XYZ file of C-alpha atoms in Angstrom:
326
model
C -135.192 -20.101 48.024
C -132.311 -22.102 46.644
C -129.937 -19.234 47.417
C -131.243 -19.059 51.004
C -130.764 -22.815 51.350
C -127.218 -22.571 50.059
C -126.429 -19.701 52.426
C -127.893 -21.609 55.340
C -125.859 -24.686 54.433
C -122.706 -22.589 54.130
C -123.374 -21.028 57.514
C -123.841 -24.427 59.126
C -120.614 -25.661 57.552
C -118.775 -22.611 58.832
C -120.117 -23.166 62.340
C -119.116 -26.815 62.212
C -115.609 -25.882 61.160
C -115.384 -23.350 63.975
C -116.620 -25.947 66.433
C -113.651 -28.210 65.686
C -110.708 -26.651 67.515
C -107.265 -26.808 66.017
C -104.614 -28.523 68.080
C -103.246 -26.116 70.669
C -99.728 -26.984 69.546
C -100.516 -26.040 65.920
C -100.867 -22.386 66.888
C -98.312 -22.467 69.712
C -96.421 -20.285 70.224
C -98.103 -17.281 68.652
C -96.598 -14.713 71.032
C -93.481 -14.302 73.207
C -92.915 -16.769 76.054
C -91.823 -15.731 79.550
C -89.234 -17.909 81.260
C -89.140 -17.206 84.992
C -85.874 -17.733 86.865
C -86.566 -17.546 90.637
C -82.984 -16.473 91.374
C -81.180 -13.126 90.997
C -79.450 -12.254 87.709
C -75.863 -13.400 87.232
C -75.927 -16.671 89.151
C -75.480 -20.142 87.688
C -79.226 -20.815 87.442
C -79.762 -17.484 85.705
C -77.047 -18.336 83.180
C -78.631 -21.728 82.524
C -82.041 -20.103 82.181
C -80.713 -17.745 79.528
C -79.117 -20.613 77.610
C -82.449 -22.453 77.699
C -84.383 -19.327 76.683
C -82.164 -18.687 73.693
C -82.323 -22.311 72.607
C -86.088 -22.611 73.015
C -86.504 -19.412 71.032
C -84.650 -20.959 68.111
C -86.515 -24.260 68.337
C -89.977 -22.724 68.678
C -89.479 -19.740 66.374
C -90.614 -17.288 69.026
C -88.984 -14.889 71.487
C -88.418 -16.268 74.995
C -87.958 -13.542 77.605
C -86.128 -14.284 80.862
C -87.760 -12.740 83.911
C -85.933 -12.926 87.262
C -88.336 -13.215 90.210
C -86.036 -13.918 93.129
C -86.807 -14.143 96.831
C -88.012 -16.405 99.641
C -85.817 -19.284 98.530
C -87.411 -19.357 95.027
C -90.953 -19.304 96.485
C -91.811 -15.882 95.008
C -91.045 -16.883 91.444
C -92.482 -20.376 91.841
C -95.729 -19.008 93.272
C -96.071 -16.621 90.330
C -95.664 -19.466 87.846
C -98.040 -21.738 89.781
C -100.774 -19.070 89.491
C -100.163 -18.442 85.778
C -102.333 -19.797 82.982
C -101.270 -23.302 81.857
C -100.989 -22.274 78.220
C -97.244 -22.661 77.624
C -96.512 -18.929 77.717
C -95.175 -18.919 81.274
C -92.385 -21.380 82.094
C -89.795 -21.664 84.844
C -86.282 -23.034 85.227
C -85.456 -23.854 88.825
C -83.575 -26.283 91.029
C -84.550 -28.942 93.530
C -84.816 -26.127 96.077
C -88.262 -25.311 94.657
C -89.611 -28.825 94.381
C -88.062 -30.934 97.160
C -86.225 -28.673 99.631
C -88.736 -25.881 100.243
C -91.604 -28.317 100.924
C -89.410 -30.054 103.499
C -88.430 -26.936 105.437
C -91.270 -24.437 104.918
C -94.762 -24.878 106.320
C -96.360 -21.951 104.498
C -95.465 -22.499 100.853
C -97.825 -20.700 98.441
C -97.617 -23.611 95.981
C -97.670 -27.399 95.950
C -94.454 -29.017 94.599
C -96.380 -31.690 92.700
C -99.881 -30.331 92.060
C -98.823 -26.838 90.954
C -96.393 -27.713 88.154
C -96.003 -29.783 85.012
C -92.359 -30.881 84.567
C -91.016 -30.570 81.012
C -87.511 -31.934 81.503
C -84.223 -31.758 83.368
C -81.543 -29.669 81.685
C -78.401 -30.257 83.733
C -77.057 -31.387 87.096
C -74.134 -30.628 89.360
C -72.899 -32.470 92.409
C -72.360 -30.960 95.824
C -68.939 -31.172 97.363
C -67.510 -31.135 100.873
C -64.519 -28.797 100.718
C -61.823 -27.804 103.199
C -59.580 -24.851 103.858
C -56.208 -25.476 102.215
C -54.378 -25.561 105.586
C -56.700 -27.987 107.362
C -55.115 -31.489 107.601
C -58.025 -33.203 105.840
C -58.103 -34.665 102.336
C -60.760 -37.397 102.414
C -63.689 -38.674 104.489
C -61.491 -40.756 106.810
C -59.297 -37.788 107.744
C -62.372 -35.571 108.046
C -63.903 -37.980 110.579
C -60.641 -38.117 112.514
C -60.635 -34.313 112.628
C -64.312 -34.064 113.633
C -63.962 -36.683 116.393
C -60.878 -35.033 117.877
C -61.842 -33.396 121.232
C -59.919 -30.337 120.057
C -62.607 -29.775 117.369
C -65.975 -30.158 119.149
C -69.050 -29.772 116.942
C -66.924 -29.070 113.875
C -68.410 -26.178 111.872
C -69.199 -26.264 108.176
C -70.573 -23.497 105.998
C -73.239 -23.580 103.305
C -75.019 -21.100 101.066
C -78.073 -20.995 103.343
C -80.280 -22.723 105.877
C -82.448 -25.263 104.123
C -80.206 -25.302 101.053
C -79.120 -28.483 99.312
C -75.656 -27.913 100.797
C -77.168 -27.813 104.295
C -78.975 -31.081 103.575
C -75.779 -32.801 102.420
C -73.971 -31.726 105.589
C -76.744 -32.966 107.879
C -77.187 -36.226 105.965
C -73.468 -36.940 106.263
C -73.416 -36.060 109.974
C -76.278 -38.481 110.620
C -74.744 -41.257 108.528
C -71.326 -40.885 110.202
C -72.728 -40.448 113.700
C -70.894 -37.183 114.335
C -71.878 -33.722 115.506
C -71.401 -30.859 113.045
C -72.366 -27.209 113.442
C -74.037 -25.620 110.451
C -72.936 -22.064 109.633
C -75.381 -20.608 107.080
C -74.367 -17.802 104.726
C -76.395 -15.638 102.393
C -75.057 -17.211 99.250
C -72.062 -19.153 98.022
C -69.651 -16.223 97.656
C -69.462 -15.172 101.325
C -69.204 -18.796 102.441
C -66.359 -19.392 100.007
C -64.578 -16.227 101.132
C -64.658 -17.342 104.772
C -63.522 -20.842 103.860
C -60.513 -19.519 101.953
C -59.778 -17.040 104.738
C -59.879 -19.719 107.436
C -62.903 -18.390 109.321
C -64.504 -21.807 108.819
C -62.580 -25.048 108.210
C -65.141 -26.714 105.927
C -68.032 -25.923 103.645
C -70.451 -27.674 101.310
C -71.069 -26.070 97.922
C -71.863 -27.037 94.353
C -69.112 -28.417 92.163
C -69.892 -25.558 89.760
C -69.147 -22.923 92.424
C -66.128 -24.699 93.929
C -64.380 -25.611 90.691
C -62.400 -22.371 90.131
C -61.117 -22.311 93.726
C -60.181 -25.986 93.616
C -58.218 -25.495 90.417
C -56.338 -22.572 91.947
C -55.440 -24.628 95.036
C -57.139 -22.217 97.443
C -59.315 -25.020 98.866
C -59.278 -28.831 98.961
C -61.875 -31.422 97.975
C -62.998 -34.042 100.505
C -65.928 -35.836 98.835
C -68.615 -35.354 96.203
C -72.231 -36.042 97.125
C -73.565 -37.101 93.723
C -74.070 -40.799 92.914
C -71.205 -40.750 90.407
C -67.947 -38.809 90.202
C -67.954 -35.460 88.488
C -66.489 -35.370 85.000
C -64.895 -32.057 86.028
C -63.182 -33.648 89.051
C -62.702 -37.313 88.137
C -60.031 -37.828 90.802
C -62.275 -36.713 93.671
C -64.122 -39.707 95.177
C -67.804 -39.628 96.082
C -69.131 -40.249 99.580
C -70.242 -43.653 98.286
C -66.678 -44.418 97.155
C -65.590 -43.727 100.731
C -68.111 -45.911 102.503
C -71.248 -43.753 102.652
C -73.555 -44.801 99.798
C -76.551 -43.167 101.504
C -75.099 -39.770 100.589
C -76.222 -39.601 96.964
C -77.545 -36.128 96.308
C -76.976 -33.495 93.650
C -78.476 -30.274 92.328
C -80.544 -30.391 89.172
C -82.198 -27.725 87.036
C -85.630 -28.424 85.617
C -87.945 -26.694 83.138
C -91.591 -26.671 84.273
C -94.912 -25.114 83.341
C -98.033 -24.500 85.422
C -100.083 -27.644 86.079
C -102.766 -28.304 83.482
C -100.604 -27.698 80.423
C -102.182 -29.318 77.324
C -100.452 -32.564 76.395
C -99.603 -31.468 72.854
C -97.923 -28.278 74.061
C -96.039 -30.194 76.739
C -94.845 -32.671 74.101
C -93.676 -29.871 71.838
C -91.817 -28.164 74.681
C -90.251 -31.451 75.743
C -88.948 -32.108 72.226
C -87.700 -28.526 71.921
C -85.856 -28.769 75.251
C -84.240 -32.062 74.233
C -82.990 -30.380 71.053
C -81.635 -27.429 73.051
C -79.694 -29.688 75.407
C -78.305 -31.672 72.448
C -77.035 -28.516 70.715
C -73.212 -28.351 70.922
C -73.117 -24.617 71.651
C -75.703 -24.904 74.415
C -73.844 -27.848 75.934
C -70.615 -25.868 75.851
C -72.272 -22.951 77.654
C -73.761 -25.227 80.321
C -70.516 -27.090 80.881
C -68.687 -23.773 81.225
C -70.811 -23.205 84.336
C -69.701 -26.541 85.795
C -72.896 -28.423 84.986
C -73.122 -31.989 83.761
C -75.447 -31.807 80.756
C -78.034 -34.514 81.303
C -81.452 -34.245 79.643
C -84.273 -36.226 81.228
C -87.826 -36.141 79.928
C -91.051 -35.112 81.655
C -91.809 -38.553 83.073
C -88.325 -38.935 84.556
C -88.521 -35.404 85.988
C -91.816 -36.126 87.733
C -90.425 -39.396 89.097
C -87.370 -37.605 90.481
C -89.484 -35.124 92.450
C -91.652 -37.942 93.812
C -88.546 -39.869 94.881
C -86.592 -37.026 96.493
C -89.422 -35.234 98.280
C -89.877 -37.813 101.091
C -86.090 -38.155 101.400
C -85.659 -34.425 101.964
C -88.526 -34.353 104.453
C -86.890 -37.133 106.448
C -83.543 -35.311 106.595
C -85.215 -32.027 107.563
C -87.211 -33.658 110.339
C -84.219 -35.557 111.735
C -81.947 -32.499 111.705
C -84.743 -30.076 112.679
C -84.096 -27.905 109.613
C -86.756 -25.202 109.374
C -87.076 -21.932 107.494
C -89.613 -19.481 108.878
């Protein structure tokens, strides 16, 4: 009888212990993590994603596998992540295209930019830059406006790496602020747009500082203005739009780590701390800066606030310029 009582008591104790769950973060991660990059391999975002994956792997003591799911302006990869379990084993590194541009230009998104994701932190940023063909007589905003208002250059064309891209938004925001007419020439990526700019097929283009930097250094193109709020550390002598009288043009490209919405707080906190450590690592910073990115960690709260701030701004620009992607 005493033995039965003891066994019963032991069983109850065991059940009680089992009923008290361990913190999710205590066991996390117990298997490899997938980091989705919604862009093709080889691009700047893919490179950043691989730097983040390697760094997170070291910080978390687990393998982080990069999986490229490109297409539909990042919507394919973002939709996959949005539908994944919020357990910390599926993450994504993407740009503002996913969270603030797509919702402004696409009516059929398979995800919600706010409700579908849990931001972890911003890794890096890069400004966008208005650039000119080397032979065009333009070197700043004032000379650009003189060129654009000249009857010999009606509806001055500018290229970008795609309709509904951040570059497209910078061009349209500047046109509206300056009260001029510009003609957007969309390309399927930065490389073909840059090739036509250098070759003189288009006089101007808007691209990221990261993409334009090598061509600027070689003298094949010229810088007119940078769209970010502050000057680029890579091009300190190139003034911003704000420096040249257009403070309303304050836009850049940022890369953010997110998880599916519903991620447990303790796992989110662990990922946030791990990402901060990755961004602070000298080797990781060197790799990011080599791609032309300003290394600038911002935590989960700041990341969420940035999306909430930029989303209505992008929707306003898209509506005013009638930017749509079907």
